[in-house]
XYZ file of C-alpha atoms in Angstrom:
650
model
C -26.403 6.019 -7.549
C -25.732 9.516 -7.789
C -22.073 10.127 -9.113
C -19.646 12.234 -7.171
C -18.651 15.670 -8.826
C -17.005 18.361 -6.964
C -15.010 21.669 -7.621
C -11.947 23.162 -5.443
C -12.645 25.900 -3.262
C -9.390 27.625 -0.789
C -10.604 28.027 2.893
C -9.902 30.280 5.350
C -9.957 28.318 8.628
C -7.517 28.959 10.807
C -5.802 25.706 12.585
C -2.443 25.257 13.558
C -1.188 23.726 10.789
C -0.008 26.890 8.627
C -0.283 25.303 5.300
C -3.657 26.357 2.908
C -6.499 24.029 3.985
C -9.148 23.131 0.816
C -12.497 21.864 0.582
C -15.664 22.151 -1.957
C -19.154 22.923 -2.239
C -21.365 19.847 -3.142
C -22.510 20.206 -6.490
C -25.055 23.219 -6.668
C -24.048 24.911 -2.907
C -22.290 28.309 -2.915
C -19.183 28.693 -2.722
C -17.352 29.443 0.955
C -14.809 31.538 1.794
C -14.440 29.862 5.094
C -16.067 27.115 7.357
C -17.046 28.666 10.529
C -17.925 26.496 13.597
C -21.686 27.406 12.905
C -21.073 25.895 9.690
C -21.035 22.422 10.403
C -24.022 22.490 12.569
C -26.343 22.170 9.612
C -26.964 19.700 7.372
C -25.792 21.548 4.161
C -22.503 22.471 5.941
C -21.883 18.752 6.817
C -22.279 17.404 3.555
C -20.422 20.409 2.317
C -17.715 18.630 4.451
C -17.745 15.326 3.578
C -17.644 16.690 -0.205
C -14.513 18.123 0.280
C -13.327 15.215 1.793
C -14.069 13.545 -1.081
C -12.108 16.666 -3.296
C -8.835 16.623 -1.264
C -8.078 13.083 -2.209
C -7.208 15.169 -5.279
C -4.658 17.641 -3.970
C -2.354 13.948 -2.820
C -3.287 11.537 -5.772
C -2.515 12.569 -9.216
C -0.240 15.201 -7.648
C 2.532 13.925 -8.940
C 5.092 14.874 -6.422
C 3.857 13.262 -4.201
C 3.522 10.551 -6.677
C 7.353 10.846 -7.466
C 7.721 10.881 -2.508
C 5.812 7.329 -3.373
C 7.941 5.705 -6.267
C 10.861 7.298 -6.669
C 14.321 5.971 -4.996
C 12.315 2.464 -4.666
C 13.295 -0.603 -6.716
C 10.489 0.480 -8.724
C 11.978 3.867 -9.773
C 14.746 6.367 -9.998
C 14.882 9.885 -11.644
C 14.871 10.236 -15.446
C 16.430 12.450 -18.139
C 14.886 15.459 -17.490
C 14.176 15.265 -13.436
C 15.081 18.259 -11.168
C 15.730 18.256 -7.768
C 12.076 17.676 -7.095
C 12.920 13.983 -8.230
C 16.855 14.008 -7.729
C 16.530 14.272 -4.399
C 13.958 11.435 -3.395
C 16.328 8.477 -5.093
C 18.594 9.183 -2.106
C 21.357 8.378 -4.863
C 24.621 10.177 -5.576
C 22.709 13.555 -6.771
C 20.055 13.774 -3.603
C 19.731 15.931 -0.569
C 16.513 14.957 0.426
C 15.971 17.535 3.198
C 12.913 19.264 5.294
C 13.152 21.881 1.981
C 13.156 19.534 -0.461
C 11.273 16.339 0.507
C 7.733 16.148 -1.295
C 6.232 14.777 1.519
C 5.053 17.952 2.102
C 1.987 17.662 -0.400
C 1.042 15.108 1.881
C 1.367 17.094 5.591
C -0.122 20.106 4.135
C -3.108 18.599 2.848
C -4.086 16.229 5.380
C -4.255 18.016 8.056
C -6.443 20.374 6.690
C -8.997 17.447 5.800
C -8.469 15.715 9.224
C -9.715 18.933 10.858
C -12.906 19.483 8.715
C -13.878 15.886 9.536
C -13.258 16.653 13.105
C -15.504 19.532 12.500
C -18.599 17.049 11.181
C -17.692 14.192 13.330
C -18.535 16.879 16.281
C -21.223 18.432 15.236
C -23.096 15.897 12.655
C -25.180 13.940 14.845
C -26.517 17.105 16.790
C -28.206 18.518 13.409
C -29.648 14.506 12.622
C -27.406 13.561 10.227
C -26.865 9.158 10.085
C -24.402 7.302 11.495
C -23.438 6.243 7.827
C -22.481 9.522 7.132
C -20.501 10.275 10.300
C -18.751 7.130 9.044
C -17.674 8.890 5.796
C -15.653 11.494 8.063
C -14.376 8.921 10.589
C -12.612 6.998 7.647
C -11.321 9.708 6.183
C -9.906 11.135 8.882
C -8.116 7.758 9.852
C -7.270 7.582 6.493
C -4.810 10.605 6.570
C -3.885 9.785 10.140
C -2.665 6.641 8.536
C -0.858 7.964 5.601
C 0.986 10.519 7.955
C 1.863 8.318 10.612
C 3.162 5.487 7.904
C 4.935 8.719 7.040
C 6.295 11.040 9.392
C 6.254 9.235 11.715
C 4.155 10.453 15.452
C 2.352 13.202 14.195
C -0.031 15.737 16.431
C -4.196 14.605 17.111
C -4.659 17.861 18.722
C -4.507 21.220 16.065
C -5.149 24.051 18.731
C -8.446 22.676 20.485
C -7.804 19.193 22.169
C -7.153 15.946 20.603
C -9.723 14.830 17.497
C -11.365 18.029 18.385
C -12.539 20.725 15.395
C -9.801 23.617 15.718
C -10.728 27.461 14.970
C -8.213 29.008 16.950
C -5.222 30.867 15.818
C -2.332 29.237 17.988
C 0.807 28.199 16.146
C 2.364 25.679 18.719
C 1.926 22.246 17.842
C 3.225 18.968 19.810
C 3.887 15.726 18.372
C 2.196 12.266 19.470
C 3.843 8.909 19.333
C 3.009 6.544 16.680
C 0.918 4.079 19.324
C -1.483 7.076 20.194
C -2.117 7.990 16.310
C -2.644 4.476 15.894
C -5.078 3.592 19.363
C -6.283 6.826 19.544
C -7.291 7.747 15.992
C -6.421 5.246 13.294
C -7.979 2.011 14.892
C -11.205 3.943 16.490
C -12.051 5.106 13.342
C -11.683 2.753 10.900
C -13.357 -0.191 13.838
C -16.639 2.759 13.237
C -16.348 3.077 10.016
C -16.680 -1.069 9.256
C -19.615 -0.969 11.775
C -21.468 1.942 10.286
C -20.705 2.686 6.418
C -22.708 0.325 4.305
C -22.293 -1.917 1.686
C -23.070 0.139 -1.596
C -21.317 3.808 -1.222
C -24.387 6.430 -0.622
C -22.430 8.034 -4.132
C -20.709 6.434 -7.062
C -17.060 6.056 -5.726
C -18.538 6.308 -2.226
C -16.574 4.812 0.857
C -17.617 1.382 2.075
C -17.464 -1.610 4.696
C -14.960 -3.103 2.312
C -12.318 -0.136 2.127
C -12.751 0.476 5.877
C -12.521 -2.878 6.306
C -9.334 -2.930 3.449
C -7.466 -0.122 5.455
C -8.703 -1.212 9.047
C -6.368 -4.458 8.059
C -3.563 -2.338 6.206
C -3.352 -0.642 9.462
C -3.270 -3.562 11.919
C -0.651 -4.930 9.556
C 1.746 -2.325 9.659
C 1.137 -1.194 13.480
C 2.151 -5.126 13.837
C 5.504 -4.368 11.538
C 6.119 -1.248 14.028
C 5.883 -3.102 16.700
C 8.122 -6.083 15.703
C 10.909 -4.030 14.609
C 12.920 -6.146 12.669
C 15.494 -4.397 11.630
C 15.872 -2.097 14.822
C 14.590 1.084 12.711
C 14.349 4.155 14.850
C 10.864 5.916 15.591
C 10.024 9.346 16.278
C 8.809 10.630 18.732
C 10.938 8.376 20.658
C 8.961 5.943 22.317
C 8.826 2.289 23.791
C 8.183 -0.448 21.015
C 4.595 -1.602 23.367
C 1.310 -0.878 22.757
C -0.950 1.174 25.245
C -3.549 -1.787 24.638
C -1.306 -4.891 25.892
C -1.448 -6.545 22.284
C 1.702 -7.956 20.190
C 3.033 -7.872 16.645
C 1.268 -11.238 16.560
C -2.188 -10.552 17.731
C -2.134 -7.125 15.397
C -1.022 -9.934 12.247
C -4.454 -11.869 13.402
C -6.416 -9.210 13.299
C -5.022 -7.825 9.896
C -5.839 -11.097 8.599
C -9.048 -11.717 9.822
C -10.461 -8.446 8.799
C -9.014 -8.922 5.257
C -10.536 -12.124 4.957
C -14.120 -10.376 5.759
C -13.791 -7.860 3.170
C -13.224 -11.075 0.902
C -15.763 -12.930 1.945
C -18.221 -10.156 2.132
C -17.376 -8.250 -0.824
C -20.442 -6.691 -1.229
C -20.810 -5.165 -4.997
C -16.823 -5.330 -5.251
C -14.671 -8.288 -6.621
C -11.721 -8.708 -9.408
C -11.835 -8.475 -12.941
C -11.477 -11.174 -15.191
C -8.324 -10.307 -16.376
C -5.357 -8.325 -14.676
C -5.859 -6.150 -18.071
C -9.633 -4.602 -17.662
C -8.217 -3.416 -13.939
C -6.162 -0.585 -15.576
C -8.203 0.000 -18.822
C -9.299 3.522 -19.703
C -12.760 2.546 -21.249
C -13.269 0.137 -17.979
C -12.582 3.188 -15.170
C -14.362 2.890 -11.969
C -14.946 -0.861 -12.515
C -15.901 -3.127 -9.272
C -12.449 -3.605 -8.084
C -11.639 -0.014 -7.560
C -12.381 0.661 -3.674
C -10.891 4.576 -3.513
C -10.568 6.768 -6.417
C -9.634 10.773 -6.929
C -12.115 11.783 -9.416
C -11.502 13.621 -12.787
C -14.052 14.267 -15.434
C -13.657 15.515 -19.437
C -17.210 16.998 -18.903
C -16.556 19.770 -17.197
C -13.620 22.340 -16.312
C -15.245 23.434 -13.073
C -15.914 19.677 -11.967
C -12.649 18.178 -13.378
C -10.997 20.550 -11.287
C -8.278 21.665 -14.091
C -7.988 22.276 -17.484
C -9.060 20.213 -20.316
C -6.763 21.724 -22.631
C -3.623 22.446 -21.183
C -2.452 21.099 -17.341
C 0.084 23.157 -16.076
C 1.574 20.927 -13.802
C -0.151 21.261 -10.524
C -2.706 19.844 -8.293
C -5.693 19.250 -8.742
C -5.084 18.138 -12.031
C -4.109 14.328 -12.457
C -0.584 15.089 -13.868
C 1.194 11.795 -12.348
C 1.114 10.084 -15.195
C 3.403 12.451 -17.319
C 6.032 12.100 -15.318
C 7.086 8.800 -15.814
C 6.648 9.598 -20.154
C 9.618 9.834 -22.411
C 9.525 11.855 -24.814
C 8.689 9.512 -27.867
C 7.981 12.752 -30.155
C 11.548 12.356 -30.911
C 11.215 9.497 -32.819
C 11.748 10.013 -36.662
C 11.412 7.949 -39.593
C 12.311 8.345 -43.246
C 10.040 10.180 -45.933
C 11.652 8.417 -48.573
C 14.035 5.235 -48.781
C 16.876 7.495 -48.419
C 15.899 9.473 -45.310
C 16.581 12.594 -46.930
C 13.683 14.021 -45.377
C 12.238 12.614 -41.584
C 9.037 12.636 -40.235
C 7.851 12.904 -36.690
C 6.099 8.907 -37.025
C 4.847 8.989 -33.148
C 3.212 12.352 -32.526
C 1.555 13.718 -29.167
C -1.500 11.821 -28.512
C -4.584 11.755 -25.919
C -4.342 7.919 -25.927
C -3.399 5.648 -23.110
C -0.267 4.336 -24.679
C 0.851 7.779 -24.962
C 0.120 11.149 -23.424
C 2.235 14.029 -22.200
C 5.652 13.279 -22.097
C 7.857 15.032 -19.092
C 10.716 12.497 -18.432
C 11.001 12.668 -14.597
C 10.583 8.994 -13.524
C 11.621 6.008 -15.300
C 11.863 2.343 -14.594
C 15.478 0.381 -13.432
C 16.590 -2.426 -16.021
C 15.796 -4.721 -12.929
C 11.935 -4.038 -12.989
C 12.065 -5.120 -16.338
C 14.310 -7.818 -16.360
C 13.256 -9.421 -12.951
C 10.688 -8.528 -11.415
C 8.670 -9.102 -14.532
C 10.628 -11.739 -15.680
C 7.665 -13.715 -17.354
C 6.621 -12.092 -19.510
C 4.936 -15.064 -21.570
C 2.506 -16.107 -19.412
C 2.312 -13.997 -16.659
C 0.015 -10.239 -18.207
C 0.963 -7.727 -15.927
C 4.077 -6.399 -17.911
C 1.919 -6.179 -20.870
C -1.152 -4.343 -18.686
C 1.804 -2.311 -17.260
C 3.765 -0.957 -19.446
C 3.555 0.736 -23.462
C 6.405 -1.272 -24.873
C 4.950 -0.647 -28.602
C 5.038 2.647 -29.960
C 2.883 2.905 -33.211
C 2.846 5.717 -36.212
C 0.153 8.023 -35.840
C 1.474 10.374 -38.088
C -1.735 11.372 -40.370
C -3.346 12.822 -37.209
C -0.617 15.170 -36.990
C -1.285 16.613 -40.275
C 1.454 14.554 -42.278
C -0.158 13.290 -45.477
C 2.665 10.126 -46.287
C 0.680 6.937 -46.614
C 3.971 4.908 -45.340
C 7.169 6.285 -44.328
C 10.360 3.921 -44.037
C 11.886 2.539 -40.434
C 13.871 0.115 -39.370
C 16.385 -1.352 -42.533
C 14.569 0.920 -45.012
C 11.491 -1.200 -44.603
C 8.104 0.699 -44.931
C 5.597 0.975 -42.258
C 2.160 1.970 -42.155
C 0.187 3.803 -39.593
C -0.504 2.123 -36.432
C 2.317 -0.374 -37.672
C 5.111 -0.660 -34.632
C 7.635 2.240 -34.772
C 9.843 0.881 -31.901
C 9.663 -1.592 -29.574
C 10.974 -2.429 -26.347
C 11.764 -6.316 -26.061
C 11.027 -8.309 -23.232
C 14.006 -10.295 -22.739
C 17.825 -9.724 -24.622
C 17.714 -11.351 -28.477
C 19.503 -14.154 -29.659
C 21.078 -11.694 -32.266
C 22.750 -8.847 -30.504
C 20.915 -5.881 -31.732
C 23.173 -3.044 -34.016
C 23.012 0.356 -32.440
C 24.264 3.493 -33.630
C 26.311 5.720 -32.621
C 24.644 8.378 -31.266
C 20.933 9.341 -31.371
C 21.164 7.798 -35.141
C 18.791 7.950 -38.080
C 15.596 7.464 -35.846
C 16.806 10.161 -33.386
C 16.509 8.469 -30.072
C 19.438 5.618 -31.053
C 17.134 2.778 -30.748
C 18.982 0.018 -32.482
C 17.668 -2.616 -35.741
C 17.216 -6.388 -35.714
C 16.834 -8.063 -39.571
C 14.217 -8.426 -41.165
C 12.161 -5.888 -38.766
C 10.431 -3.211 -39.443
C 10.935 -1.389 -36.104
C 13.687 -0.266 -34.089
C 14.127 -1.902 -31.102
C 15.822 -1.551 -27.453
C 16.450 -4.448 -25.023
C 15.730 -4.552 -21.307
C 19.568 -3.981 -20.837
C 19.483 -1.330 -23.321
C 16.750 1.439 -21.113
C 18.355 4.347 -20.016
C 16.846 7.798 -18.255
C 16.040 9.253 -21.626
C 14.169 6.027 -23.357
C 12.141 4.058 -21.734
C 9.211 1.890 -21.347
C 6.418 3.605 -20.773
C 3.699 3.622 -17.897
C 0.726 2.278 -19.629
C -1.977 2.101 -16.899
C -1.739 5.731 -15.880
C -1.965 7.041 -19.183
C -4.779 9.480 -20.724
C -8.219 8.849 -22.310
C -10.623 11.244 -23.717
C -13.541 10.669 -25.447
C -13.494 13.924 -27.546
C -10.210 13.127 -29.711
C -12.031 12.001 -33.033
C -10.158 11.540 -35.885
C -7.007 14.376 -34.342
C -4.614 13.662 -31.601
C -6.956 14.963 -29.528
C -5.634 17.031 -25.704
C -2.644 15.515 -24.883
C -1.682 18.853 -22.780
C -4.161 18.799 -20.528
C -3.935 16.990 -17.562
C -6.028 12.992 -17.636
C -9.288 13.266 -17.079
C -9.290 9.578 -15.572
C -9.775 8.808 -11.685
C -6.537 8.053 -10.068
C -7.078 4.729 -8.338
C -6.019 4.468 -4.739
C -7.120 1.760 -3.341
C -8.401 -2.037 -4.850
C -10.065 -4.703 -3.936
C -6.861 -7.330 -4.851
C -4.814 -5.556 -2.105
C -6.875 -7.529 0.415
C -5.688 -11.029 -0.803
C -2.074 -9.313 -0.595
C -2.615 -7.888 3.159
C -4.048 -11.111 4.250
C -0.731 -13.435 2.722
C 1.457 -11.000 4.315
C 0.084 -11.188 7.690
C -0.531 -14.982 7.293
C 3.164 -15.180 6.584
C 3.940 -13.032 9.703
C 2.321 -15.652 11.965
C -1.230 -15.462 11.450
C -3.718 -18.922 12.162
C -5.043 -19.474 8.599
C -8.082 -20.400 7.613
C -8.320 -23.633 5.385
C -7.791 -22.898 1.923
C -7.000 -19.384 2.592
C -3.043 -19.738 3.754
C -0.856 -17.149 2.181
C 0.309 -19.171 -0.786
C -3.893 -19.964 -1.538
C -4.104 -16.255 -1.475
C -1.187 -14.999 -3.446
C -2.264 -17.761 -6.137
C -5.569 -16.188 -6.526
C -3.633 -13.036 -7.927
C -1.615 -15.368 -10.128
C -4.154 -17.026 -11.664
C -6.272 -13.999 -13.067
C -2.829 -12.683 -14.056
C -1.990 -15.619 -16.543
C -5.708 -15.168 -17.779
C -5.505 -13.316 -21.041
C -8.086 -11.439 -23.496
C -6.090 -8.970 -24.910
C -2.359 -8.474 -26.527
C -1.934 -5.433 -24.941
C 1.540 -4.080 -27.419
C 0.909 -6.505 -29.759
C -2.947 -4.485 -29.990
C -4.605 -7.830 -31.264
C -7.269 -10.173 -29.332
C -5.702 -13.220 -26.977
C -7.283 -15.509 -25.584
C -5.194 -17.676 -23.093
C -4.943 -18.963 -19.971
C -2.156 -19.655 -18.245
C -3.514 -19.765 -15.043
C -2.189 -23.199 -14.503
C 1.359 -22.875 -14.916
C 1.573 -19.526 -13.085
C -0.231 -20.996 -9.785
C 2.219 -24.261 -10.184
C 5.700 -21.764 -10.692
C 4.049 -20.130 -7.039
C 6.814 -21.306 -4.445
C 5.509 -23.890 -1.993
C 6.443 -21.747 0.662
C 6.151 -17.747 0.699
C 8.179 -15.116 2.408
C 7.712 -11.530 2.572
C 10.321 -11.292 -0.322
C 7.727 -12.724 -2.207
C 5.462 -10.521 -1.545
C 7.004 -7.773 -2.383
C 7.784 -8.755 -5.758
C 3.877 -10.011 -6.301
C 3.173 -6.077 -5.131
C 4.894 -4.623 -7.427
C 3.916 -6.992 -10.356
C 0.387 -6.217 -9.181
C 0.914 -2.544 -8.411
C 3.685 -1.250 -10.238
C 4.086 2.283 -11.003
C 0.514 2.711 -8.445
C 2.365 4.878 -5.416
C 2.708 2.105 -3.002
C 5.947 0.700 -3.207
C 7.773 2.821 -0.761
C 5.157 2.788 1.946
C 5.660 -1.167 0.899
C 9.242 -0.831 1.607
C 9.097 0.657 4.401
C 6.560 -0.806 6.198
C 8.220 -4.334 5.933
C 11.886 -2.606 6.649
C 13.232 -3.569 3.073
C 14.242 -0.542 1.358
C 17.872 -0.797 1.821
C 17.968 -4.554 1.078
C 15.813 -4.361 -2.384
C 16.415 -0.871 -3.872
C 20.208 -0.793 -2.733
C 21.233 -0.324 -5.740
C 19.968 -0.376 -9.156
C 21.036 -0.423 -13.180
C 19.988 1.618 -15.705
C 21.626 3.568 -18.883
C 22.974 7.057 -19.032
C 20.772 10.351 -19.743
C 21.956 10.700 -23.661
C 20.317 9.087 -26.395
C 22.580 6.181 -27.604
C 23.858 5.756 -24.335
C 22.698 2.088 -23.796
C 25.620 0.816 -21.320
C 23.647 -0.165 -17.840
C 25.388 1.650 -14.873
C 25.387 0.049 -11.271
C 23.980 3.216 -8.921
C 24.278 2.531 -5.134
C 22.079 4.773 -3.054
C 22.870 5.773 0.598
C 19.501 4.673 2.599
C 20.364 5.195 6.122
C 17.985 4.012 8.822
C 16.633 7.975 9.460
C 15.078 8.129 6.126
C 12.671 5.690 6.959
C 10.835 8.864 8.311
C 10.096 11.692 5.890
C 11.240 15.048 7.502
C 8.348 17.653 8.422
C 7.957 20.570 5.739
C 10.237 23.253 6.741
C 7.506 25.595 6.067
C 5.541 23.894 8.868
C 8.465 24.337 11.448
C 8.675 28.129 9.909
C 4.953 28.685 10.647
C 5.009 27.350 14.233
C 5.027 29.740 17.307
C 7.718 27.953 19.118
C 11.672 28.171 20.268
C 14.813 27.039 18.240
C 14.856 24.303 20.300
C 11.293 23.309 20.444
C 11.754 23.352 16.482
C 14.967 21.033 16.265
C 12.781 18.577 18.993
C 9.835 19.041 16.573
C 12.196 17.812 13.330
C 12.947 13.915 12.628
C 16.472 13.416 13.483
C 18.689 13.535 10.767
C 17.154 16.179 8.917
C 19.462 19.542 9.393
């Protein structure tokens, strides 16, 4: 199949969303300034459309504030060392002000809309120039697609930009009226995505292509949360305001079926997509755009133009996949002795291209409960192993130093790739010595006897030193025997969307109500995930071959009945760190009740005493505000503004 690579280009289309609208040529096309309506009457300019659809995915995922809107202020994450108010503010903690300035949401309303009116421009205008129903498809899912990450959002967002609903826009007003979230959903969302199943096929038309199986994925993701909306659990408001019915007559319940059943067909029709073997070849640099990948924003180390950003030094913006630094420490810190004295101390863990490592930023960091509870088994269960980088090994020859072994932990010598420090998984027996300060190794990681390395305990993490995020780091193939480009910004795809996630969609609504089929109930499901994750090849920190499975005893610890508590805590041992979890917590009305509150240790190094934060998650912020540069762009009255905002934004 022929492999999708695509560059950036700006457009110039007017539409009544203010914000900069992008798209790209496919492969050898000119470049555009702008796509005029003639434009999409040929066949070049509709696959010059569905390319950029393809590009955009780029200016959301990997972007890493939006990343941060996603994870941060979750039980997942809260702001490290280093944050500013980019990150401050979305933990909705004691130093936020999350407000229609300072949300990052705004990556996400300024580049959707853009896309969702180029596909409006080929779903118009495709079939009169000949092009397939297949490829219609392409724009129909992507355009529910971003109707469905706004809505889960924002909240009721507008289907017509200046030129009727779902129609192509070229015009130059600047008014704008919101619909409710049951129109985004009947209207757009479930029209769409219904198409797209029917008419995409099997195999993607392009490596990375969209398929039956993620229609069919985010056809049931959206019956499953239209079905939350409904219910209402926990009386959240909506906005626009709006009755809690559907235009169609349906229920929560029969939305729960039909999430269900359509997960179920992706599963049983998987076409050329399944799971790994092992929870650790998901995640693994060398094993990118493996079969259970569904959605992917592509990056490449072959090319600048293609990659779409540097591929020597990222500066921090889209569309370079920079998400991954932010949730880095900076491990450079770390020192250890030149001689048995320490009278001279070398940098032992330098800057490196690798996936344990990369570009450190300190912005996001884990809570001591993620790593205490949520992965609490760490022994047979993988995932914190093909999560986290727990291990942090000498590399110090690639860096230029020429010591053959420097000394560590109690004067003991260690070797490169030997452990420098390492995070435990669970508190020691012997309470682990300290020092004062950031100590001998710099950082204040503490000693244990008779080991080599320093060490830090779960209860010992703090917003300066941390685990870090593993499956998001780098890989390059160009590093030989040198650190390689640990500046510039990964040249991996960001993965958006997996095939696993249908087992997960298909439990939830199953525990919401849903007939099961036999063998399929939501505990069958879940324990599908459970078993590949106590199936083990690979010591991921410990960087030696396992083979185990402990498939057995993870599918017996499986409560005999699940709740949605449950599967919460499966999705984030499945997804952690991924940008789901507060579209997760949201959609199921448990923010406030899981990421209430949270521990973790202060911002100095040393400073390994876990703090209790409580954050202030009123009902409003279930609803991102819009931009305030949107409401400054719009045409419209004070009034018509403040109508326009979510309440409780100022």
């Amino acid at each position: 199949m022929k492999k999708i690579l695509y560059k950036m280009r700006y457009v110039g289309i007017s539409i009544m969303l203010f914000l900069a609208a992008s798209c790209s040529d496919i492969l050898d096309e000119q470049p555009r300034s702008i796509y005029e309506p003639g434009f999409f009457k040929t066949e070049k300019g509709v696959h010059g459309g569905l390319t950029s659809m393809y590009a955009h995915l780029r200016y959301i995922y990997g972007q890493a504030y939006y990343y941060n809107a996603c994870q941060t202020g979750t039980d997942e994450t809260t702001y490290a060392q280093q944050a500013d108010a980019n990150f401050k503010d979305m933990d909705i903690s004691d130093v936020s002000n999350l407000t229609a300035t300072t949300s990052r949401a705004d990556v996400l309303w300024g580049t959707a809309f853009a896309n969702i009116n180029t596909a409006n421009g080929v779903i118009e205008n495709a079939a009169e120039v000949g092009i397939s129903d297949a490829l219609i498809a392409e724009a129909r899912f992507f355009r529910a697609f971003d109707y469905f990450q706004l809505v889960q959002t924002f909240g009721g967002v507008p289907l017509d930009l200046g030129s009727g609903e779902l129609k192509f826009n070229i015009s130059t007003t600047r008014y704008s009226v919101r619909n409710t979230v049951p129109e985004v959903y009947t209207k757009a969302i479930f029209p769409d995505l219904v198409k797209a199943v029917s008419d995409l096929p099997e195999v993607g038309r392009v490596t990375g292509g969209v398929t039956k199986t993620v229609a069919r994925l985010y056809l049931a993701k959206a019956y499953l949360t239209y079905g939350w909306w409904l219910e209402n659990p926990n009386n959240i408001p909506t906005y626009p305001e709006c009755p809690r019915t559907d235009p169609d007559g349906h229920d929560a319940k029969w939305y729960f079926q039909q999430a269900y059943d359509v997960a179920i067909a992706g599963i049983t029709n998987p076409g050329p997509f399944g799971l790994q073997a092992t929870y650790y070849d998901v995640n693994l640099a060398t094993n990118d755009r493996n079969n259970e990948i569904l959605l992917y924003a592509d990056h490449t180390e072959d090319s600048e133009f293609y990659n779409g950003g540097s591929l020597t030094y990222g500066r921090g913006g889209a569309p370079d996949n920079f998400a991954g630094w932010m949730y880095t420490w900076n491990y450079t810190n770390l020192r250890s002795g030149a001689d048995e004295g320490w009278s001279a101390k070398v940098s032992s863990v330098q800057r490196e291209a690798v996936q344990a490592l990369g570009r450190p930023w300190t912005r996001m960091c884990p809570t001591i409960d993620v790593v205490q509870n949520t992965f609490s088994d760490k022994t047979n269960d993988s995932r914190f192993d093909g999560t986290f980088t727990t291990v942090y090994r000498g590399n110090w020859k690639k860096g230029g130093a020429t010591n053959d072994f420097l000394y560590n932990s109690n004067k003991m010598k260690v070797y490169m790739d030997d452990a420098i420090l390492t995070f435990l998984g669970e508190e020691p027996a012997t309470a682990i010595v300290y020092p004062s300060g950031q100590g001998d190794n710099n950082i204040g990681a503490g000693t244990l006897p008779n080991r080599s390395d320093f060490v830090i305990s779960p209860r010992g993490i703090s917003r300066i030193v941390y685990p870090g995020l593993w499956k998001l780091g780098p890989y390059r193939t160009d590093n030989g025997t040198g650190l390689g480009q640990p500046n510039a910004g990964s040249t991996r795809p960001f993965n958006i969307a997996k095939f696993s996630e249908l087992y997960f969609v298909a439990a939830e609504a199953a525990v919401k109500g849903a007939t099961v089929q036999t063998g399929k109930s939501a505990r069958d499901l879940i324990n599908v995930i459970r078993a590949r994750a106590g199936k083990w090849r690979w010591d991921n920190n410990g960087n030696v071959a396992k083979s185990a499975d402990n498939s057995a005893a993870m599918t017996a610890a499986t409560p005999a009945t699940i709740d949605i508590n449950y599967i919460l805590a499966e999705r984030s041992r499945e997804y952690y760190g991924e940008g789901y979890r507060w579209l997760d917590l949201v959609r199921t009305q448990k923010w406030n009740e899981l990421a209430g509150t949270y521990q973790i240790g202060g911002s100095n190094y040393g400073d390994h005493t876990p703090a209790t934060i409580t954050r202030k998650i009123q009902p409003y912020l279930y609803l991102r505000p819009i931009p305030q540069g949107q409401l400054d762009g719009m045409e419209m009255t004070d009034e018509e503004k403040a109508a326009y905002q979510n309440p409780g934004y100022e």
